[in-house]
PDB file of C-alpha atoms in Angstrom:
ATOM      1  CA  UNK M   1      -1.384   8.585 -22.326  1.00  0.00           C
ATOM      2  CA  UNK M   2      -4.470  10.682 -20.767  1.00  0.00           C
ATOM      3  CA  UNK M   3      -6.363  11.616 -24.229  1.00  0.00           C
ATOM      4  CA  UNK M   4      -9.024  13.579 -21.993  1.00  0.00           C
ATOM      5  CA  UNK M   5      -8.261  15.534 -19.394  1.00  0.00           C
ATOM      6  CA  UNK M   6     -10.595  15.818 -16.384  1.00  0.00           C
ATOM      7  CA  UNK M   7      -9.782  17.866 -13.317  1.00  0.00           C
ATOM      8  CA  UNK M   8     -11.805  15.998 -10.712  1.00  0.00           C
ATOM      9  CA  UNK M   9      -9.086  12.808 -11.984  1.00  0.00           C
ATOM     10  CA  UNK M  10      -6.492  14.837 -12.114  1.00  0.00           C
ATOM     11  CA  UNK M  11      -7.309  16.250  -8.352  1.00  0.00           C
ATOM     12  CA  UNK M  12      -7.817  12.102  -6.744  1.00  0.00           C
ATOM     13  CA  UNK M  13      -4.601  11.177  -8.732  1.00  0.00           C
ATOM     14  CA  UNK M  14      -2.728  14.066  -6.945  1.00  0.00           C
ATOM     15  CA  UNK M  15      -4.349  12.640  -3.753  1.00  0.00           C
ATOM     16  CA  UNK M  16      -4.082   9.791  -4.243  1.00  0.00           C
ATOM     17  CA  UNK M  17      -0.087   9.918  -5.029  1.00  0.00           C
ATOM     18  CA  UNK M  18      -0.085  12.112  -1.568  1.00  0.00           C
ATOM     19  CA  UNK M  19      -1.780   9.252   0.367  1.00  0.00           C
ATOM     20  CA  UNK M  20       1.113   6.809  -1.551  1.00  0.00           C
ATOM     21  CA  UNK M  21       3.948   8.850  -0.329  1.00  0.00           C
ATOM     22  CA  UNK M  22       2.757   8.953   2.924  1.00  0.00           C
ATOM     23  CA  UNK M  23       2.273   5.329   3.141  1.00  0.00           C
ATOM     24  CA  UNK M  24       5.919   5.085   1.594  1.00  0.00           C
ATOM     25  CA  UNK M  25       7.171   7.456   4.534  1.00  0.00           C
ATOM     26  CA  UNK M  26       5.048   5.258   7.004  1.00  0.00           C
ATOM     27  CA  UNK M  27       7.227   2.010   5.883  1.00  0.00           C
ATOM     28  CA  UNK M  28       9.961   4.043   6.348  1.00  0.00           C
ATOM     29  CA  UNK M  29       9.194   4.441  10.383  1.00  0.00           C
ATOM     30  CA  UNK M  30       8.101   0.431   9.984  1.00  0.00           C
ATOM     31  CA  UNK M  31      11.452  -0.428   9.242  1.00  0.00           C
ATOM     32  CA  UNK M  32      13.348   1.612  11.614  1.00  0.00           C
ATOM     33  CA  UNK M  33      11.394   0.972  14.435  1.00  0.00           C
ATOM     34  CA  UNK M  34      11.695  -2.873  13.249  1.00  0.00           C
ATOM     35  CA  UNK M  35       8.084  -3.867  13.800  1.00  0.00           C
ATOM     36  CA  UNK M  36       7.560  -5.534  10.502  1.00  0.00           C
ATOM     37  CA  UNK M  37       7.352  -9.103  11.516  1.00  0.00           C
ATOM     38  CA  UNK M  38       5.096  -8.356  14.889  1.00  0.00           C
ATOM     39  CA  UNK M  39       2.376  -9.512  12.579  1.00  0.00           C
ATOM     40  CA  UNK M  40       2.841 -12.970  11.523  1.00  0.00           C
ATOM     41  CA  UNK M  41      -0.306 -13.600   9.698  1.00  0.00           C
ATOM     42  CA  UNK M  42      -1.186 -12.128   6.455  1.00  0.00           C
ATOM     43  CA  UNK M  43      -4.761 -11.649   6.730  1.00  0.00           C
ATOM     44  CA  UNK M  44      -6.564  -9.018   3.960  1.00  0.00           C
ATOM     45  CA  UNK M  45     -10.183  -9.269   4.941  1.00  0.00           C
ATOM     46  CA  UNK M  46     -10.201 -10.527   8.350  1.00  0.00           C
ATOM     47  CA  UNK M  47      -7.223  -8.959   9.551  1.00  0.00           C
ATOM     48  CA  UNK M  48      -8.413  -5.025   9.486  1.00  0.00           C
ATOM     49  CA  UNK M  49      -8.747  -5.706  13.285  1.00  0.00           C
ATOM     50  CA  UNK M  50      -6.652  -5.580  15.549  1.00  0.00           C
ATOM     51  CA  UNK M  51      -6.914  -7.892  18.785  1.00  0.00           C
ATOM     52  CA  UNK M  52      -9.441  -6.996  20.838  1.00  0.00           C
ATOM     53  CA  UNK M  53      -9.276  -8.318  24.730  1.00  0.00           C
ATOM     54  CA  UNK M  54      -6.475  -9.279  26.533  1.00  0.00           C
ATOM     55  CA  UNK M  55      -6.660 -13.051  25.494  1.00  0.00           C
ATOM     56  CA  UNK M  56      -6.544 -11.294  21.481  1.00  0.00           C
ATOM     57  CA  UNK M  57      -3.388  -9.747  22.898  1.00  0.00           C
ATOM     58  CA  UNK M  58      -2.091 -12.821  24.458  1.00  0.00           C
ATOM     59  CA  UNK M  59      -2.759 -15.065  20.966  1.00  0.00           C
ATOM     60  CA  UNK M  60      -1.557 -12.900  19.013  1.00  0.00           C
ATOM     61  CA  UNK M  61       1.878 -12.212  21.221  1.00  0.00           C
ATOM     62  CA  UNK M  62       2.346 -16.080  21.213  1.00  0.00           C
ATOM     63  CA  UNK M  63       2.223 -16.615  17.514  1.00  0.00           C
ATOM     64  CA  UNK M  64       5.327 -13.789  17.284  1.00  0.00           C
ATOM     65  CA  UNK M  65       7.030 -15.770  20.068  1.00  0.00           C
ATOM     66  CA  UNK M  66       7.682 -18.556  17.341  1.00  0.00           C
ATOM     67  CA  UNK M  67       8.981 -15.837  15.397  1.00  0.00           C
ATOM     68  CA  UNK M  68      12.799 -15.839  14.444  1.00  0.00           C
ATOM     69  CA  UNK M  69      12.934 -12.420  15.533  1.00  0.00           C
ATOM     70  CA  UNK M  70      11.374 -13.090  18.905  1.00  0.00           C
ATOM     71  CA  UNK M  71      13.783 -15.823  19.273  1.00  0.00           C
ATOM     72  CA  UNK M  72      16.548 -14.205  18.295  1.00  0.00           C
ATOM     73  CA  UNK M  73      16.720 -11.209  18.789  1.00  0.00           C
ATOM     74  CA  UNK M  74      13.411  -9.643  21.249  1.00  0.00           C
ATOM     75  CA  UNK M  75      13.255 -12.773  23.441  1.00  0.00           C
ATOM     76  CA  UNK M  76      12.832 -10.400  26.901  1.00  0.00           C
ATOM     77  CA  UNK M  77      10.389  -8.409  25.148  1.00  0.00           C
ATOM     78  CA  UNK M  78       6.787  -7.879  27.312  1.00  0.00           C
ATOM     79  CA  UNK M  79       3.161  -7.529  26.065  1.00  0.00           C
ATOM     80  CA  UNK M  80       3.548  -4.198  26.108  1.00  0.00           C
ATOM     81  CA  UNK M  81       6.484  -3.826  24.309  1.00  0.00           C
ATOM     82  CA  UNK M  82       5.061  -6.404  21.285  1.00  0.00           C
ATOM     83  CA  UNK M  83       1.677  -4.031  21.472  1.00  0.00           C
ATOM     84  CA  UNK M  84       4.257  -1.054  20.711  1.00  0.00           C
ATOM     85  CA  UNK M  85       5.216  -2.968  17.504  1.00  0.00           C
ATOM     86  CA  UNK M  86       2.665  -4.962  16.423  1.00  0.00           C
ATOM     87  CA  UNK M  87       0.188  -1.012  16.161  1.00  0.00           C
ATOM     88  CA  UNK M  88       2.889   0.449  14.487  1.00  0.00           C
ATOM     89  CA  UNK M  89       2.894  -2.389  11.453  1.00  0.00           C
ATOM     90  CA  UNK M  90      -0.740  -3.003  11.774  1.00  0.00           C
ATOM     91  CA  UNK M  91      -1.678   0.878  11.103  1.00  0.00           C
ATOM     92  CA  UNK M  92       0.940   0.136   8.417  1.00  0.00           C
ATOM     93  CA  UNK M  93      -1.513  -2.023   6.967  1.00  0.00           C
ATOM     94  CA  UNK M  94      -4.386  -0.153   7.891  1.00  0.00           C
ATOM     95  CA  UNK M  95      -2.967   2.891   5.749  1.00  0.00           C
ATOM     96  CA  UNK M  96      -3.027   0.235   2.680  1.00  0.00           C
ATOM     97  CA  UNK M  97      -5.691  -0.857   2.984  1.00  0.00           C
ATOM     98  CA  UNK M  98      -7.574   2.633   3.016  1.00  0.00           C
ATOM     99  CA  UNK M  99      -5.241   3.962   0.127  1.00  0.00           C
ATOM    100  CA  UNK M 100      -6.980   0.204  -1.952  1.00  0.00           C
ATOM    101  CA  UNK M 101     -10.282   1.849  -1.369  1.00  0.00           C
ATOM    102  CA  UNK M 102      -9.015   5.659  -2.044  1.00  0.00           C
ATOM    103  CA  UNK M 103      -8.102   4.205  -5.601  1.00  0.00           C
ATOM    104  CA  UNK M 104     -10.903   1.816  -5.879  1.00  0.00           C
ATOM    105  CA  UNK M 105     -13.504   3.761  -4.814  1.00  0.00           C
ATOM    106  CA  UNK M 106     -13.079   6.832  -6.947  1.00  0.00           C
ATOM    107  CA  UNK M 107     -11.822   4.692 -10.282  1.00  0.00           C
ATOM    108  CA  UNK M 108     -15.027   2.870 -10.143  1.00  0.00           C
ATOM    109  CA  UNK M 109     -17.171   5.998 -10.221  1.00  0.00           C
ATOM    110  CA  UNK M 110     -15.369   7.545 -12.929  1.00  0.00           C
ATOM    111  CA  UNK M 111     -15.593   4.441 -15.056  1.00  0.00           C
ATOM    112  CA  UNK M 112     -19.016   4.547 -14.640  1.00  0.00           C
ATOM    113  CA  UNK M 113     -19.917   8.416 -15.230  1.00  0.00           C
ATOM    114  CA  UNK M 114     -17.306   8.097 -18.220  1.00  0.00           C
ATOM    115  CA  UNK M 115     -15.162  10.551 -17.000  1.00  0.00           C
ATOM    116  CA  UNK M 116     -12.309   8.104 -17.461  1.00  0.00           C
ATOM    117  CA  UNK M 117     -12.847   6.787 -21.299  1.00  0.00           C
ATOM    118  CA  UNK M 118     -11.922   3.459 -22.188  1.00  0.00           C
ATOM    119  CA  UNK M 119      -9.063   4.054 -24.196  1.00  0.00           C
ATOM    120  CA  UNK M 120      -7.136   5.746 -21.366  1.00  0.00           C
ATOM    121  CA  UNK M 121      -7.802   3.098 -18.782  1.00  0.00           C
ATOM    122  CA  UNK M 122      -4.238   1.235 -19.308  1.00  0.00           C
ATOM    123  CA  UNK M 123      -2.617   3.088 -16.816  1.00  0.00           C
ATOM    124  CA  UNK M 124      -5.258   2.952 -14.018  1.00  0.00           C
ATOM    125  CA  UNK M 125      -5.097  -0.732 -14.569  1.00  0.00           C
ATOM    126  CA  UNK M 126      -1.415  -0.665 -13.913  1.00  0.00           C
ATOM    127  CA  UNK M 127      -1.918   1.145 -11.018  1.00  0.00           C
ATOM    128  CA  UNK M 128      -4.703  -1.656  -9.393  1.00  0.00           C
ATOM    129  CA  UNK M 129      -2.632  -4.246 -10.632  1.00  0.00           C
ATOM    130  CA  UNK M 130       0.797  -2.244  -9.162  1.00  0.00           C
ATOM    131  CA  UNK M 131      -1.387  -1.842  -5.745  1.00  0.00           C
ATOM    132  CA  UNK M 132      -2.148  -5.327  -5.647  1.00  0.00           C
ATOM    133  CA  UNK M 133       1.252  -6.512  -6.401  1.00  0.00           C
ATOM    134  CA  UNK M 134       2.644  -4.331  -3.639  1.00  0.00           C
ATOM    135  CA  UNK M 135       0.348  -5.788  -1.353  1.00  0.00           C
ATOM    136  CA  UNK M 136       1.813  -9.239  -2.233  1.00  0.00           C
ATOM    137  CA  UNK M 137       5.627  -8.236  -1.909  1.00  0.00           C
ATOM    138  CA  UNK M 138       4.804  -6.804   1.263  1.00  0.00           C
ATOM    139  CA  UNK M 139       3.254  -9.837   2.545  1.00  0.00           C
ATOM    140  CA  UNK M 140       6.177 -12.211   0.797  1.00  0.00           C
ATOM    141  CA  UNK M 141       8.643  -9.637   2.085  1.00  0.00           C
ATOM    142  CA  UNK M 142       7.315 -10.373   5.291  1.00  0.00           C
ATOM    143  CA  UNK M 143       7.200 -13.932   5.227  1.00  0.00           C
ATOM    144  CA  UNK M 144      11.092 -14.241   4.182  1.00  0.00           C
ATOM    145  CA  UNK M 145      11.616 -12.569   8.047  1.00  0.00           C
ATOM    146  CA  UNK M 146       9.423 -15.364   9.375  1.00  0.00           C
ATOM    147  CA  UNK M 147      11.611 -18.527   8.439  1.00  0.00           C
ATOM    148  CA  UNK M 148      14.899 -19.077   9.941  1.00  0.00           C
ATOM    149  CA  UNK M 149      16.428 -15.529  10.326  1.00  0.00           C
ATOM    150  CA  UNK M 150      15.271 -12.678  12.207  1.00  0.00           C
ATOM    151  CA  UNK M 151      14.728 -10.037   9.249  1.00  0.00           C
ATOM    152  CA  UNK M 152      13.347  -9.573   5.679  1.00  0.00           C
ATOM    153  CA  UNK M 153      15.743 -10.454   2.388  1.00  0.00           C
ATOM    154  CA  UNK M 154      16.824  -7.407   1.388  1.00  0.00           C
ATOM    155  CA  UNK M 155      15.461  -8.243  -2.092  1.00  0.00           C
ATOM    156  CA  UNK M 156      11.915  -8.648  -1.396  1.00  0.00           C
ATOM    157  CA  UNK M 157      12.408  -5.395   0.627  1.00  0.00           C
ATOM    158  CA  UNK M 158      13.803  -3.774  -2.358  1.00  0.00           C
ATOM    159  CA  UNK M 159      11.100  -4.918  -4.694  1.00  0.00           C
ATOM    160  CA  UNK M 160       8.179  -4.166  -2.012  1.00  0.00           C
ATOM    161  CA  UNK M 161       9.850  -0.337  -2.009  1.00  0.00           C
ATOM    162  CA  UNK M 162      10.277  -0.262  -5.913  1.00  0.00           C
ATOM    163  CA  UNK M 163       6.813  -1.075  -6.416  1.00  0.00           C
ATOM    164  CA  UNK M 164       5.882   1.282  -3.850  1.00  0.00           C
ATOM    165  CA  UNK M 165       7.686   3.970  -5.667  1.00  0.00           C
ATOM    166  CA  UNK M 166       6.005   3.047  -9.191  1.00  0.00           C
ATOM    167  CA  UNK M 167       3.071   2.833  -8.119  1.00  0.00           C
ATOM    168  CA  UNK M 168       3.802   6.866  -6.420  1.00  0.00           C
ATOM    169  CA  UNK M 169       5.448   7.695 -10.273  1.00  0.00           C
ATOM    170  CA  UNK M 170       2.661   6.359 -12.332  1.00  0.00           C
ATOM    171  CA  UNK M 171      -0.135   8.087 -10.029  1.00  0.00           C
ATOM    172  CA  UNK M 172       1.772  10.877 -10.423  1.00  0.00           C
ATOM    173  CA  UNK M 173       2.387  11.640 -13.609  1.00  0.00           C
ATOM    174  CA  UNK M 174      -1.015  10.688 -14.906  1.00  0.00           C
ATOM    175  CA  UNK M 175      -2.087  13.464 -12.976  1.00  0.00           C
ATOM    176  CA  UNK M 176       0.545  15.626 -14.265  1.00  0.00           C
ATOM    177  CA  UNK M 177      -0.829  14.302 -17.701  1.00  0.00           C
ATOM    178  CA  UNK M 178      -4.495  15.308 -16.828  1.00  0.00           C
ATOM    179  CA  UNK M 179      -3.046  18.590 -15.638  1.00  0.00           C
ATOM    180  CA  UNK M 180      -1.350  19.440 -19.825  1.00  0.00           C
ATOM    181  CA  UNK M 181      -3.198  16.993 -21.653  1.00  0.00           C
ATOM    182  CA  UNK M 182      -3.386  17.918 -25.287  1.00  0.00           C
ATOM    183  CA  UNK M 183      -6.796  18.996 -26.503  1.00  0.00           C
ATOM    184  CA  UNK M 184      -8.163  16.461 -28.942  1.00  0.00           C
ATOM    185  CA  UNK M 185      -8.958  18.360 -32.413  1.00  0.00           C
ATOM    186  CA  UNK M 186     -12.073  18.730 -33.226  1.00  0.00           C
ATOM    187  CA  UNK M 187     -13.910  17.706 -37.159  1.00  0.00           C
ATOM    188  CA  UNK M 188     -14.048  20.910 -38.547  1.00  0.00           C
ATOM    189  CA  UNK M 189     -12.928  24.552 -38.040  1.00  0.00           C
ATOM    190  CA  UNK M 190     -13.522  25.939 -34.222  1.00  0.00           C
ATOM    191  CA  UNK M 191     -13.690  30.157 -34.720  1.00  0.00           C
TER     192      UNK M 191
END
């Protein structure tokens, strides 16, 4: 519970919930356009790139041609088809990555001015440990897709979307909570 309200926290929750919808939304089109598994790698740091040249291209469309799904099911598909794909899931992960540093960024700075005291931190530390969690059910999600069948267990996708949409409700409604937090009472009469 938000024991001191702050507008400027209140207004980069509500943006940041916005940026956590949209991402939601994005998986959305990642699903039905079924270029989750273009990427077979699950690179955090290195992987903000995408393949630059055509020999990038070429690497990276052999890797997905060991794929399940490439064997399976896309095994006519061209370069250009797999570039389709593989932009739509890595902006996918592009969008994550910037919302990590849209709650990083701005969390650290308040913790530092004090405009987030210590005794309210518990639920920004859900939400960083939420976001990182997500990141890992995404990339397990992923992975199930990459072993014998040609799409994700439905149970990793269903636990990558329900700690999406935590992670949306907890933003949220600490923001709502900044928004009507109650004033703390002062020692002493206030006239």
């Amino acid at each position: 519970m938000v024991t001191t309200p702050d507008r400027a926290v209140m207004r980069w929750l509500f943006a940041f919930s916005g940026v956590v919808a949209a991402l939601i939304v994005f998986g959305g089109f990642v699903r039905l356009t079924r270029s989750g598994l273009s990427i077979v790698e699950w690179k955090p740091v290195t992987g903000v790139m995408p393949p630059i040249g055509e020999q990038a291209w070429h690497d990276a469309f052999a890797a997905y041609r060991r794929s399940p799904e490439f064997l399976i099911v896309n095994s006519s598909m061209t370069l250009d088809e797999f570039q389709r794909i593989f932009l739509i899931e890595w902006l996918h992960r592009l969008i994550a990555r910037l919302a990590g540093f849209a709650f990083l960024i701005p969390f650290a700075v308040f913790v530092a001015r004090r405009r987030i005291p210590r005794r309210d931190l518990g639920p920004y530390l859900a939400m960083g440990s939420l976001f990182v969690l997500q990141a890992v059910a995404g990339w397990v999600m992923v992975a199930s897709g990459l072993e014998s069948r040609p799409s994700v267990s439905h149970i990793n996708l269903s636990v990558h979307l329900l700690l999406a949409f935590t992670l949306f409700a907890l933003a949220l409604w600490t923001a709502l909570e900044h928004r009507s937090a109650p004033v703390v009472p002062r020692r002493g009469a206030v006239w």
